[in-house]
CSV table of N, CA and C in Angstrom, one decimal:
chain,number,residue,atom,x,y,z
A,51,UNK,N,55.0,94.6,85.4
A,51,UNK,CA,54.9,95.6,86.6
A,51,UNK,C,56.2,96.4,86.7
A,52,UNK,N,57.2,96.1,86.0
A,52,UNK,CA,58.5,96.9,86.1
A,52,UNK,C,58.4,98.0,85.1
A,53,UNK,N,58.3,99.2,85.6
A,53,UNK,CA,58.1,100.4,84.8
A,53,UNK,C,59.3,100.7,83.9
A,54,UNK,N,60.5,100.4,84.4
A,54,UNK,CA,61.7,100.7,83.6
A,54,UNK,C,61.8,99.7,82.4
A,55,UNK,N,61.5,98.5,82.6
A,55,UNK,CA,61.5,97.5,81.5
A,55,UNK,C,60.4,97.9,80.5
A,56,UNK,N,59.2,98.3,81.0
A,56,UNK,CA,58.1,98.7,80.1
A,56,UNK,C,58.5,99.9,79.2
A,57,UNK,N,59.2,100.9,79.9
A,57,UNK,CA,59.6,102.1,79.1
A,57,UNK,C,60.6,101.7,78.1
A,58,UNK,N,61.6,100.9,78.5
A,58,UNK,CA,62.6,100.4,77.5
A,58,UNK,C,62.0,99.7,76.3
A,59,UNK,N,61.0,98.8,76.6
A,59,UNK,CA,60.4,98.1,75.5
A,59,UNK,C,59.6,99.0,74.6
A,60,UNK,N,58.9,99.9,75.2
A,60,UNK,CA,58.1,100.9,74.3
A,60,UNK,C,59.1,101.7,73.5
A,61,UNK,N,60.2,102.1,74.0
A,61,UNK,CA,61.2,102.9,73.2
A,61,UNK,C,61.7,102.0,72.1
A,62,UNK,N,62.0,100.8,72.4
A,62,UNK,CA,62.6,99.9,71.4
A,62,UNK,C,61.5,99.6,70.3
A,63,UNK,N,60.3,99.5,70.7
A,63,UNK,CA,59.2,99.3,69.7
A,63,UNK,C,59.1,100.5,68.8
A,64,UNK,N,59.1,101.7,69.4
A,64,UNK,CA,59.0,102.9,68.7
A,64,UNK,C,60.2,103.0,67.7
A,65,UNK,N,61.4,102.7,68.1
A,65,UNK,CA,62.5,102.8,67.2
A,65,UNK,C,62.4,101.8,66.1
A,66,UNK,N,61.9,100.6,66.4
A,66,UNK,CA,61.7,99.5,65.4
A,66,UNK,C,60.7,100.0,64.4
A,67,UNK,N,59.6,100.5,64.8
A,67,UNK,CA,58.6,101.0,63.9
A,67,UNK,C,59.1,102.2,63.0
A,68,UNK,N,59.9,103.0,63.6
A,68,UNK,CA,60.5,104.1,62.9
A,68,UNK,C,61.4,103.6,61.8
A,69,UNK,N,62.1,102.5,62.1
A,69,UNK,CA,63.0,101.9,61.1
A,69,UNK,C,62.2,101.2,60.0
A,70,UNK,N,61.0,100.7,60.4
A,70,UNK,CA,60.2,100.1,59.3
A,70,UNK,C,59.3,101.1,58.6
A,71,UNK,N,59.4,102.4,59.0
A,71,UNK,CA,58.6,103.5,58.4
A,71,UNK,C,57.1,103.3,58.6
A,72,UNK,N,56.8,102.7,59.8
A,72,UNK,CA,55.4,102.6,60.2
A,72,UNK,C,55.2,103.7,61.3
A,73,UNK,N,55.1,104.9,60.8
A,73,UNK,CA,55.1,106.1,61.7
A,73,UNK,C,54.0,106.1,62.7
A,74,UNK,N,52.8,105.6,62.3
A,74,UNK,CA,51.7,105.6,63.2
A,74,UNK,C,51.9,104.8,64.4
A,75,UNK,N,52.4,103.6,64.3
A,75,UNK,CA,52.7,102.7,65.4
A,75,UNK,C,53.9,103.3,66.2
A,76,UNK,N,54.9,103.8,65.5
A,76,UNK,CA,56.0,104.4,66.2
A,76,UNK,C,55.6,105.6,67.0
A,77,UNK,N,54.8,106.4,66.5
A,77,UNK,CA,54.3,107.6,67.2
A,77,UNK,C,53.5,107.1,68.5
A,78,UNK,N,52.7,106.1,68.3
A,78,UNK,CA,51.9,105.6,69.4
A,78,UNK,C,52.8,105.1,70.6
A,79,UNK,N,53.8,104.3,70.3
A,79,UNK,CA,54.7,103.8,71.3
A,79,UNK,C,55.6,104.9,71.9
A,80,UNK,N,56.0,105.9,71.1
A,80,UNK,CA,56.8,107.0,71.6
A,80,UNK,C,55.9,107.8,72.6
A,81,UNK,N,54.7,108.1,72.3
A,81,UNK,CA,53.8,108.8,73.2
A,81,UNK,C,53.6,108.0,74.5
A,82,UNK,N,53.3,106.7,74.4
A,82,UNK,CA,53.1,105.9,75.6
A,82,UNK,C,54.4,105.9,76.4
A,83,UNK,N,55.5,105.8,75.8
A,83,UNK,CA,56.8,105.9,76.5
A,83,UNK,C,57.0,107.2,77.2
A,84,UNK,N,56.7,108.3,76.5
A,84,UNK,CA,56.8,109.6,77.1
A,84,UNK,C,55.8,109.8,78.3
A,85,UNK,N,54.6,109.3,78.2
A,85,UNK,CA,53.6,109.4,79.2
A,85,UNK,C,54.0,108.6,80.5
A,86,UNK,N,54.5,107.4,80.2
A,86,UNK,CA,54.9,106.5,81.3
A,86,UNK,C,56.2,107.1,82.0
A,87,UNK,N,57.1,107.6,81.2
A,87,UNK,CA,58.3,108.2,81.8
A,87,UNK,C,58.0,109.5,82.6
A,88,UNK,N,57.0,110.3,82.1
A,88,UNK,CA,56.7,111.5,82.9
A,88,UNK,C,55.9,111.1,84.2
A,89,UNK,N,55.2,110.0,84.1
A,89,UNK,CA,54.5,109.7,85.4
A,89,UNK,C,55.4,109.1,86.4
A,90,UNK,N,56.5,108.5,86.0
A,90,UNK,CA,57.5,108.0,86.9
A,90,UNK,C,58.7,109.0,87.1
A,91,UNK,N,58.7,110.1,86.4
A,91,UNK,CA,59.7,111.2,86.5
A,91,UNK,C,61.1,110.6,86.2
A,92,UNK,N,61.2,109.7,85.1
A,92,UNK,CA,62.4,109.1,84.7
A,92,UNK,C,63.0,110.0,83.6
A,93,UNK,N,63.9,110.9,84.0
A,93,UNK,CA,64.4,111.9,83.0
A,93,UNK,C,65.1,111.3,81.8
A,94,UNK,N,65.9,110.2,82.0
A,94,UNK,CA,66.6,109.6,80.9
A,94,UNK,C,65.5,109.1,79.9
A,95,UNK,N,64.5,108.5,80.4
A,95,UNK,CA,63.5,107.9,79.5
A,95,UNK,C,62.7,109.1,78.8
A,96,UNK,N,62.4,110.2,79.6
A,96,UNK,CA,61.7,111.3,79.0
A,96,UNK,C,62.6,111.9,77.9
A,97,UNK,N,63.9,112.0,78.1
A,97,UNK,CA,64.8,112.5,77.1
A,97,UNK,C,64.8,111.6,75.8
A,98,UNK,N,64.8,110.3,76.0
A,98,UNK,CA,64.8,109.4,74.8
A,98,UNK,C,63.5,109.5,74.1
A,99,UNK,N,62.4,109.6,74.8
A,99,UNK,CA,61.1,109.7,74.2
A,99,UNK,C,60.9,111.0,73.4
A,100,UNK,N,61.5,112.1,74.0
A,100,UNK,CA,61.5,113.4,73.3
A,100,UNK,C,62.3,113.3,72.0
A,101,UNK,N,63.4,112.6,72.0
A,101,UNK,CA,64.2,112.5,70.8
A,101,UNK,C,63.4,111.7,69.8
A,102,UNK,N,62.7,110.6,70.2
A,102,UNK,CA,61.9,109.9,69.2
A,102,UNK,C,60.8,110.7,68.6
A,103,UNK,N,60.1,111.5,69.5
A,103,UNK,CA,59.0,112.3,69.0
A,103,UNK,C,59.5,113.4,68.1
A,104,UNK,N,60.7,114.0,68.4
A,104,UNK,CA,61.3,115.0,67.5
A,104,UNK,C,61.6,114.4,66.1
A,105,UNK,N,62.1,113.2,66.1
A,105,UNK,CA,62.4,112.5,64.8
A,105,UNK,C,61.1,112.3,64.1
A,106,UNK,N,60.1,111.8,64.8
A,106,UNK,CA,58.8,111.5,64.1
A,106,UNK,C,58.2,112.8,63.5
A,107,UNK,N,58.2,113.9,64.3
A,107,UNK,CA,57.6,115.1,63.8
A,107,UNK,C,58.4,115.7,62.7
A,108,UNK,N,59.7,115.5,62.8
A,108,UNK,CA,60.6,116.0,61.7
A,108,UNK,C,60.3,115.2,60.4
A,109,UNK,N,60.1,113.9,60.5
A,109,UNK,CA,59.8,113.1,59.3
A,109,UNK,C,58.4,113.5,58.7
A,110,UNK,N,57.5,113.8,59.6
A,110,UNK,CA,56.1,114.2,59.1
A,110,UNK,C,56.0,115.6,58.8
A,111,UNK,N,57.1,116.4,58.8
A,111,UNK,CA,57.1,117.8,58.4
A,111,UNK,C,56.3,118.7,59.3
A,112,UNK,N,56.2,118.3,60.6
A,112,UNK,CA,55.6,119.2,61.6
A,112,UNK,C,56.8,119.8,62.4
A,113,UNK,N,57.3,120.9,61.8
A,113,UNK,CA,58.5,121.5,62.4
A,113,UNK,C,58.4,122.1,63.7
A,114,UNK,N,57.2,122.7,64.0
A,114,UNK,CA,57.0,123.3,65.3
A,114,UNK,C,57.1,122.3,66.4
A,115,UNK,N,56.4,121.2,66.2
A,115,UNK,CA,56.4,120.1,67.2
A,115,UNK,C,57.8,119.4,67.3
A,116,UNK,N,58.4,119.3,66.1
A,116,UNK,CA,59.7,118.7,66.1
A,116,UNK,C,60.7,119.6,66.9
A,117,UNK,N,60.6,120.9,66.6
A,117,UNK,CA,61.5,121.8,67.3
A,117,UNK,C,61.3,121.8,68.8
A,118,UNK,N,60.0,121.8,69.2
A,118,UNK,CA,59.6,121.7,70.7
A,118,UNK,C,60.2,120.5,71.3
A,119,UNK,N,60.1,119.3,70.8
A,119,UNK,CA,60.6,118.1,71.4
A,119,UNK,C,62.1,118.0,71.3
A,120,UNK,N,62.7,118.6,70.2
A,120,UNK,CA,64.1,118.7,70.1
A,120,UNK,C,64.7,119.5,71.2
A,121,UNK,N,64.1,120.7,71.4
A,121,UNK,CA,64.6,121.6,72.5
A,121,UNK,C,64.5,120.9,73.9
A,122,UNK,N,63.4,120.2,74.1
A,122,UNK,CA,63.2,119.5,75.3
A,122,UNK,C,64.2,118.4,75.5
A,123,UNK,N,64.5,117.7,74.4
A,123,UNK,CA,65.5,116.7,74.4
A,123,UNK,C,66.9,117.2,74.7
A,124,UNK,N,67.3,118.4,74.2
A,124,UNK,CA,68.6,119.0,74.4
A,124,UNK,C,68.7,119.4,75.9
A,125,UNK,N,67.6,120.0,76.4
A,125,UNK,CA,67.6,120.4,77.9
A,125,UNK,C,67.8,119.2,78.8
A,126,UNK,N,67.0,118.2,78.5
A,126,UNK,CA,67.1,117.0,79.3
A,126,UNK,C,68.4,116.2,79.2
A,127,UNK,N,68.9,116.3,77.9
A,127,UNK,CA,70.2,115.6,77.7
A,127,UNK,C,71.3,116.3,78.5
A,128,UNK,N,71.3,117.6,78.6
A,128,UNK,CA,72.3,118.4,79.4
A,128,UNK,C,72.1,118.1,80.9
A,129,UNK,N,70.8,118.1,81.3
A,129,UNK,CA,70.5,117.8,82.7
A,129,UNK,C,70.9,116.4,83.1
A,130,UNK,N,70.6,115.4,82.3
A,130,UNK,CA,71.0,114.1,82.6
A,130,UNK,C,72.5,113.9,82.6
A,131,UNK,N,73.2,114.6,81.7
A,131,UNK,CA,74.7,114.5,81.7
A,131,UNK,C,75.3,115.2,82.9
A,132,UNK,N,74.7,116.3,83.3
A,132,UNK,CA,75.1,117.0,84.6
A,132,UNK,C,74.9,116.1,85.8
A,133,UNK,N,73.8,115.4,85.8
A,133,UNK,CA,73.5,114.5,86.9
A,133,UNK,C,74.5,113.3,86.9
A,134,UNK,N,74.8,112.8,85.7
A,134,UNK,CA,75.8,111.8,85.6
A,134,UNK,C,77.2,112.2,86.1
A,135,UNK,N,77.6,113.4,85.7
A,135,UNK,CA,78.9,114.0,86.1
A,135,UNK,C,78.9,114.2,87.6
A,136,UNK,N,77.8,114.7,88.2
A,136,UNK,CA,77.7,114.8,89.6
A,136,UNK,C,77.8,113.5,90.3
A,137,UNK,N,77.1,112.5,89.7
A,137,UNK,CA,77.2,111.2,90.3
A,137,UNK,C,78.6,110.6,90.2
A,138,UNK,N,79.3,110.8,89.1
A,138,UNK,CA,80.7,110.4,89.0
A,138,UNK,C,81.6,111.0,90.0
A,139,UNK,N,81.4,112.4,90.2
A,139,UNK,CA,82.2,113.1,91.2
A,139,UNK,C,81.9,112.5,92.6
A,140,UNK,N,80.6,112.3,92.9
A,140,UNK,CA,80.2,111.8,94.2
A,140,UNK,C,80.8,110.4,94.4
A,141,UNK,N,80.7,109.6,93.4
A,141,UNK,CA,81.2,108.2,93.5
A,141,UNK,C,82.7,108.3,93.6
A,142,UNK,N,83.4,109.2,92.9
A,142,UNK,CA,84.8,109.4,93.1
A,142,UNK,C,85.2,109.7,94.5
A,143,UNK,N,84.4,110.6,95.1
A,143,UNK,CA,84.7,111.0,96.5
A,143,UNK,C,84.5,109.8,97.4
A,144,UNK,N,83.5,109.0,97.2
A,144,UNK,CA,83.3,107.8,98.0
A,144,UNK,C,84.4,106.8,97.8
A,145,UNK,N,84.8,106.7,96.5
A,145,UNK,CA,85.9,105.8,96.2
A,145,UNK,C,87.2,106.2,96.9
A,146,UNK,N,87.4,107.5,97.0
A,146,UNK,CA,88.6,108.0,97.6
A,146,UNK,C,88.5,107.7,99.1
A,147,UNK,N,87.3,108.0,99.7
A,147,UNK,CA,87.1,107.7,101.1
A,147,UNK,C,87.3,106.2,101.4
A,148,UNK,N,86.8,105.4,100.6
A,148,UNK,CA,86.9,103.9,100.8
A,148,UNK,C,88.4,103.5,100.6
A,149,UNK,N,89.1,104.1,99.7
A,149,UNK,CA,90.5,103.8,99.5
A,149,UNK,C,91.3,104.2,100.8
A,150,UNK,N,91.0,105.4,101.3
A,150,UNK,CA,91.6,105.9,102.5
A,150,UNK,C,91.3,105.1,103.7
A,151,UNK,N,90.1,104.6,103.8
A,151,UNK,CA,89.7,103.7,104.9
A,151,UNK,C,90.4,102.4,104.8
A,152,UNK,N,90.6,101.9,103.6
A,152,UNK,CA,91.3,100.6,103.4
A,152,UNK,C,92.8,100.8,103.8
A,153,UNK,N,93.3,101.9,103.4
A,153,UNK,CA,94.7,102.2,103.7
A,153,UNK,C,94.9,102.3,105.2
A,154,UNK,N,94.0,103.0,105.9
A,154,UNK,CA,94.0,103.1,107.3
A,154,UNK,C,93.9,101.8,108.0
A,155,UNK,N,93.0,100.9,107.5
A,155,UNK,CA,92.8,99.6,108.0
A,155,UNK,C,94.1,98.8,107.8
A,156,UNK,N,94.7,98.9,106.7
A,156,UNK,CA,96.0,98.1,106.4
A,156,UNK,C,97.1,98.6,107.4
A,157,UNK,N,97.1,99.9,107.6
A,157,UNK,CA,98.1,100.5,108.5
A,157,UNK,C,97.9,100.0,109.9
A,158,UNK,N,96.6,100.0,110.4
A,158,UNK,CA,96.2,99.5,111.7
A,158,UNK,C,96.6,98.0,111.8
A,159,UNK,N,96.3,97.2,110.8
A,159,UNK,CA,96.7,95.8,110.8
A,159,UNK,C,98.2,95.6,110.9
A,160,UNK,N,98.9,96.4,110.2
A,160,UNK,CA,100.4,96.4,110.2
A,160,UNK,C,100.9,96.7,111.6
A,161,UNK,N,100.3,97.8,112.2
A,161,UNK,CA,100.7,98.1,113.6
A,161,UNK,C,100.3,97.0,114.6
A,162,UNK,N,99.2,96.5,114.4
A,162,UNK,CA,98.8,95.4,115.3
A,162,UNK,C,99.7,94.2,115.2
A,163,UNK,N,100.1,93.9,113.9
A,163,UNK,CA,101.0,92.8,113.7
A,163,UNK,C,102.3,93.0,114.4
A,164,UNK,N,102.8,94.3,114.2
A,164,UNK,CA,104.1,94.6,114.9
A,164,UNK,C,104.0,94.5,116.4
A,165,UNK,N,102.9,95.0,116.9
A,165,UNK,CA,102.7,94.9,118.4
A,165,UNK,C,102.6,93.5,118.9
A,166,UNK,N,101.9,92.7,118.1
A,166,UNK,CA,101.9,91.2,118.4
A,166,UNK,C,103.2,90.6,118.4
A,167,UNK,N,104.0,91.0,117.4
A,167,UNK,CA,105.4,90.4,117.2
A,167,UNK,C,106.2,90.8,118.4
A,168,UNK,N,106.2,92.1,118.8
A,168,UNK,CA,106.9,92.6,119.9
A,168,UNK,C,106.5,91.9,121.2
A,169,UNK,N,105.2,91.7,121.4
A,169,UNK,CA,104.6,91.1,122.5
A,169,UNK,C,105.1,89.6,122.6
A,170,UNK,N,105.1,88.9,121.5
A,170,UNK,CA,105.5,87.5,121.4
A,170,UNK,C,107.0,87.4,121.7
A,171,UNK,N,107.8,88.4,121.2
A,171,UNK,CA,109.2,88.4,121.4
A,171,UNK,C,109.5,88.6,122.9
A,172,UNK,N,108.8,89.5,123.6
A,172,UNK,CA,108.9,89.8,125.0
A,172,UNK,C,108.6,88.5,125.8
A,173,UNK,N,107.5,87.9,125.4
A,173,UNK,CA,107.1,86.7,126.1
A,173,UNK,C,108.1,85.6,125.9
A,174,UNK,N,108.6,85.4,124.7
A,174,UNK,CA,109.7,84.5,124.4
A,174,UNK,C,110.9,84.8,125.2
A,175,UNK,N,111.3,86.1,125.3
A,175,UNK,CA,112.5,86.5,126.1
A,175,UNK,C,112.3,86.2,127.5
A,176,UNK,N,111.1,86.4,128.1
A,176,UNK,CA,110.9,86.1,129.5
A,176,UNK,C,110.9,84.6,129.7
A,177,UNK,N,110.4,83.8,128.8
A,177,UNK,CA,110.4,82.4,128.9
A,177,UNK,C,111.9,81.9,128.9
A,178,UNK,N,112.7,82.4,128.0
A,178,UNK,CA,114.1,82.0,127.9
A,178,UNK,C,114.8,82.4,129.2
A,179,UNK,N,114.5,83.6,129.7
A,179,UNK,CA,115.1,84.1,130.9
A,179,UNK,C,114.8,83.2,132.1
A,180,UNK,N,113.5,82.8,132.2
A,180,UNK,CA,113.1,81.9,133.2
A,180,UNK,C,113.7,80.6,133.1
A,181,UNK,N,113.9,80.1,131.9
A,181,UNK,CA,114.6,78.8,131.6
A,181,UNK,C,116.0,78.9,132.1
A,182,UNK,N,116.7,80.0,131.7
A,182,UNK,CA,118.1,80.2,132.2
A,182,UNK,C,118.2,80.3,133.7
A,183,UNK,N,117.2,81.0,134.3
A,183,UNK,CA,117.2,81.1,135.8
A,183,UNK,C,117.0,79.7,136.4
A,184,UNK,N,116.1,78.9,135.8
A,184,UNK,CA,115.9,77.6,136.4
A,184,UNK,C,117.1,76.7,136.3
A,185,UNK,N,117.8,76.8,135.1
A,185,UNK,CA,119.0,76.0,134.9
A,185,UNK,C,120.1,76.5,135.9
A,186,UNK,N,120.2,77.8,136.1
A,186,UNK,CA,121.2,78.4,137.0
A,186,UNK,C,120.9,77.9,138.4
A,187,UNK,N,119.6,78.0,138.8
A,187,UNK,CA,119.3,77.5,140.2
A,187,UNK,C,119.6,76.0,140.3
A,188,UNK,N,119.3,75.2,139.3
A,188,UNK,CA,119.5,73.8,139.3
A,188,UNK,C,121.0,73.5,139.5
A,189,UNK,N,121.9,74.3,138.7
A,189,UNK,CA,123.3,74.1,138.8
A,189,UNK,C,123.8,74.5,140.2
A,190,UNK,N,123.3,75.6,140.8
A,190,UNK,CA,123.7,76.0,142.1
A,190,UNK,C,123.3,74.9,143.1
A,191,UNK,N,122.2,74.3,143.0
A,191,UNK,CA,121.8,73.2,143.9
A,191,UNK,C,122.7,72.0,143.7
A,192,UNK,N,123.0,71.7,142.5
A,192,UNK,CA,124.0,70.6,142.3
A,192,UNK,C,125.3,70.9,142.9
A,193,UNK,N,125.8,72.1,142.8
A,193,UNK,CA,127.1,72.5,143.4
A,193,UNK,C,127.0,72.4,144.9
A,194,UNK,N,125.9,72.9,145.5
A,194,UNK,CA,125.7,72.8,146.9
A,194,UNK,C,125.7,71.3,147.4
A,195,UNK,N,125.0,70.5,146.6
A,195,UNK,CA,124.9,69.0,147.0
A,195,UNK,C,126.3,68.4,146.9
A,196,UNK,N,127.0,68.8,145.8
A,196,UNK,CA,128.4,68.3,145.7
A,196,UNK,C,129.3,68.8,146.8
A,197,UNK,N,129.1,70.1,147.1
A,197,UNK,CA,129.9,70.6,148.3
A,197,UNK,C,129.5,69.9,149.5
A,198,UNK,N,128.2,69.7,149.8
A,198,UNK,CA,127.7,69.0,150.9
A,198,UNK,C,128.2,67.6,151.0
A,199,UNK,N,128.2,66.9,149.8
A,199,UNK,CA,128.7,65.5,149.7
A,199,UNK,C,130.2,65.5,150.0
A,200,UNK,N,131.0,66.4,149.4
A,200,UNK,CA,132.4,66.4,149.6
A,200,UNK,C,132.7,66.7,151.1
A,201,UNK,N,131.9,67.6,151.7
A,201,UNK,CA,132.2,67.9,153.1
A,201,UNK,C,131.9,66.7,154.0
A,202,UNK,N,130.8,66.0,153.6
A,202,UNK,CA,130.4,64.8,154.3
A,202,UNK,C,131.5,63.7,154.1
A,203,UNK,N,132.0,63.6,152.9
A,203,UNK,CA,133.0,62.7,152.5
A,203,UNK,C,134.3,63.0,153.3
A,204,UNK,N,134.6,64.3,153.4
A,204,UNK,CA,135.8,64.7,154.1
A,204,UNK,C,135.6,64.4,155.6
A,205,UNK,N,134.4,64.6,156.2
A,205,UNK,CA,134.1,64.3,157.6
A,205,UNK,C,134.2,62.8,157.8
A,206,UNK,N,133.7,62.0,156.9
A,206,UNK,CA,133.8,60.6,157.0
A,206,UNK,C,135.2,60.1,156.9
A,207,UNK,N,136.0,60.7,156.0
A,207,UNK,CA,137.4,60.4,155.9
A,207,UNK,C,138.2,60.7,157.2
A,208,UNK,N,137.8,61.9,157.7
A,208,UNK,CA,138.5,62.3,159.0
A,208,UNK,C,138.1,61.3,160.1
A,209,UNK,N,136.8,60.9,160.1
A,209,UNK,CA,136.3,60.0,161.2
A,209,UNK,C,137.0,58.7,161.0
A,210,UNK,N,137.2,58.2,159.7
A,210,UNK,CA,137.8,56.9,159.5
A,210,UNK,C,139.3,57.0,159.9
A,211,UNK,N,140.0,58.1,159.6
A,211,UNK,CA,141.3,58.3,160.0
A,211,UNK,C,141.5,58.4,161.6
A,212,UNK,N,140.5,59.0,162.2
A,212,UNK,CA,140.6,59.1,163.7
A,212,UNK,C,140.4,57.7,164.3
A,213,UNK,N,139.4,57.0,163.7
A,213,UNK,CA,139.2,55.7,164.2
A,213,UNK,C,140.4,54.7,164.0
A,214,UNK,N,141.0,54.9,162.8
A,214,UNK,CA,142.2,54.1,162.5
A,214,UNK,C,143.3,54.5,163.4
A,215,UNK,N,143.4,55.7,163.7
A,215,UNK,CA,144.4,56.2,164.6
A,215,UNK,C,144.2,55.7,166.0
A,216,UNK,N,142.9,55.6,166.5
A,216,UNK,CA,142.6,55.1,167.8
A,216,UNK,C,142.9,53.6,167.8
A,217,UNK,N,142.6,52.9,166.8
A,217,UNK,CA,142.8,51.5,166.7
A,217,UNK,C,144.3,51.2,166.7
A,218,UNK,N,145.0,52.0,166.0
A,218,UNK,CA,146.4,51.8,165.9
A,218,UNK,C,147.0,52.1,167.3
A,219,UNK,N,146.5,52.9,168.1
A,219,UNK,CA,147.0,53.2,169.4
A,219,UNK,C,146.6,52.2,170.3
């Protein structure tokens, strides 16, 4: 059911029979290949079938038919080559676009990575700052407790001295 495979097989059979000099069988397969290729509008297969028929007619000394199929072969050959060149140019354009898109994506990824790194550094800096602020507040509280404790100690010492002074009196 695969037309392309069938056309390729018929062309291979025609070439094989041409090689074996069984021109009747070769002609039959070449004609079938051409008919199938024309029905599916497969220009590459039409080109190859025209080449085979040109060879067959040249071998059987039918120069008019050989010339007709040879001319058709040359026209189709140029047409197929032009299409292939156009396809290559189109694919080159797509490849260029794909390459540019990849480069853009890599650049975006790089920018995102840099932004994430800056964000992480800022968050880390804020955390370190908060840690230092917590330590500073803790130290201030300790100093105030020490000062409060010293003041209380000094008051207690004064109270003890006053009481000792009253007892001594």
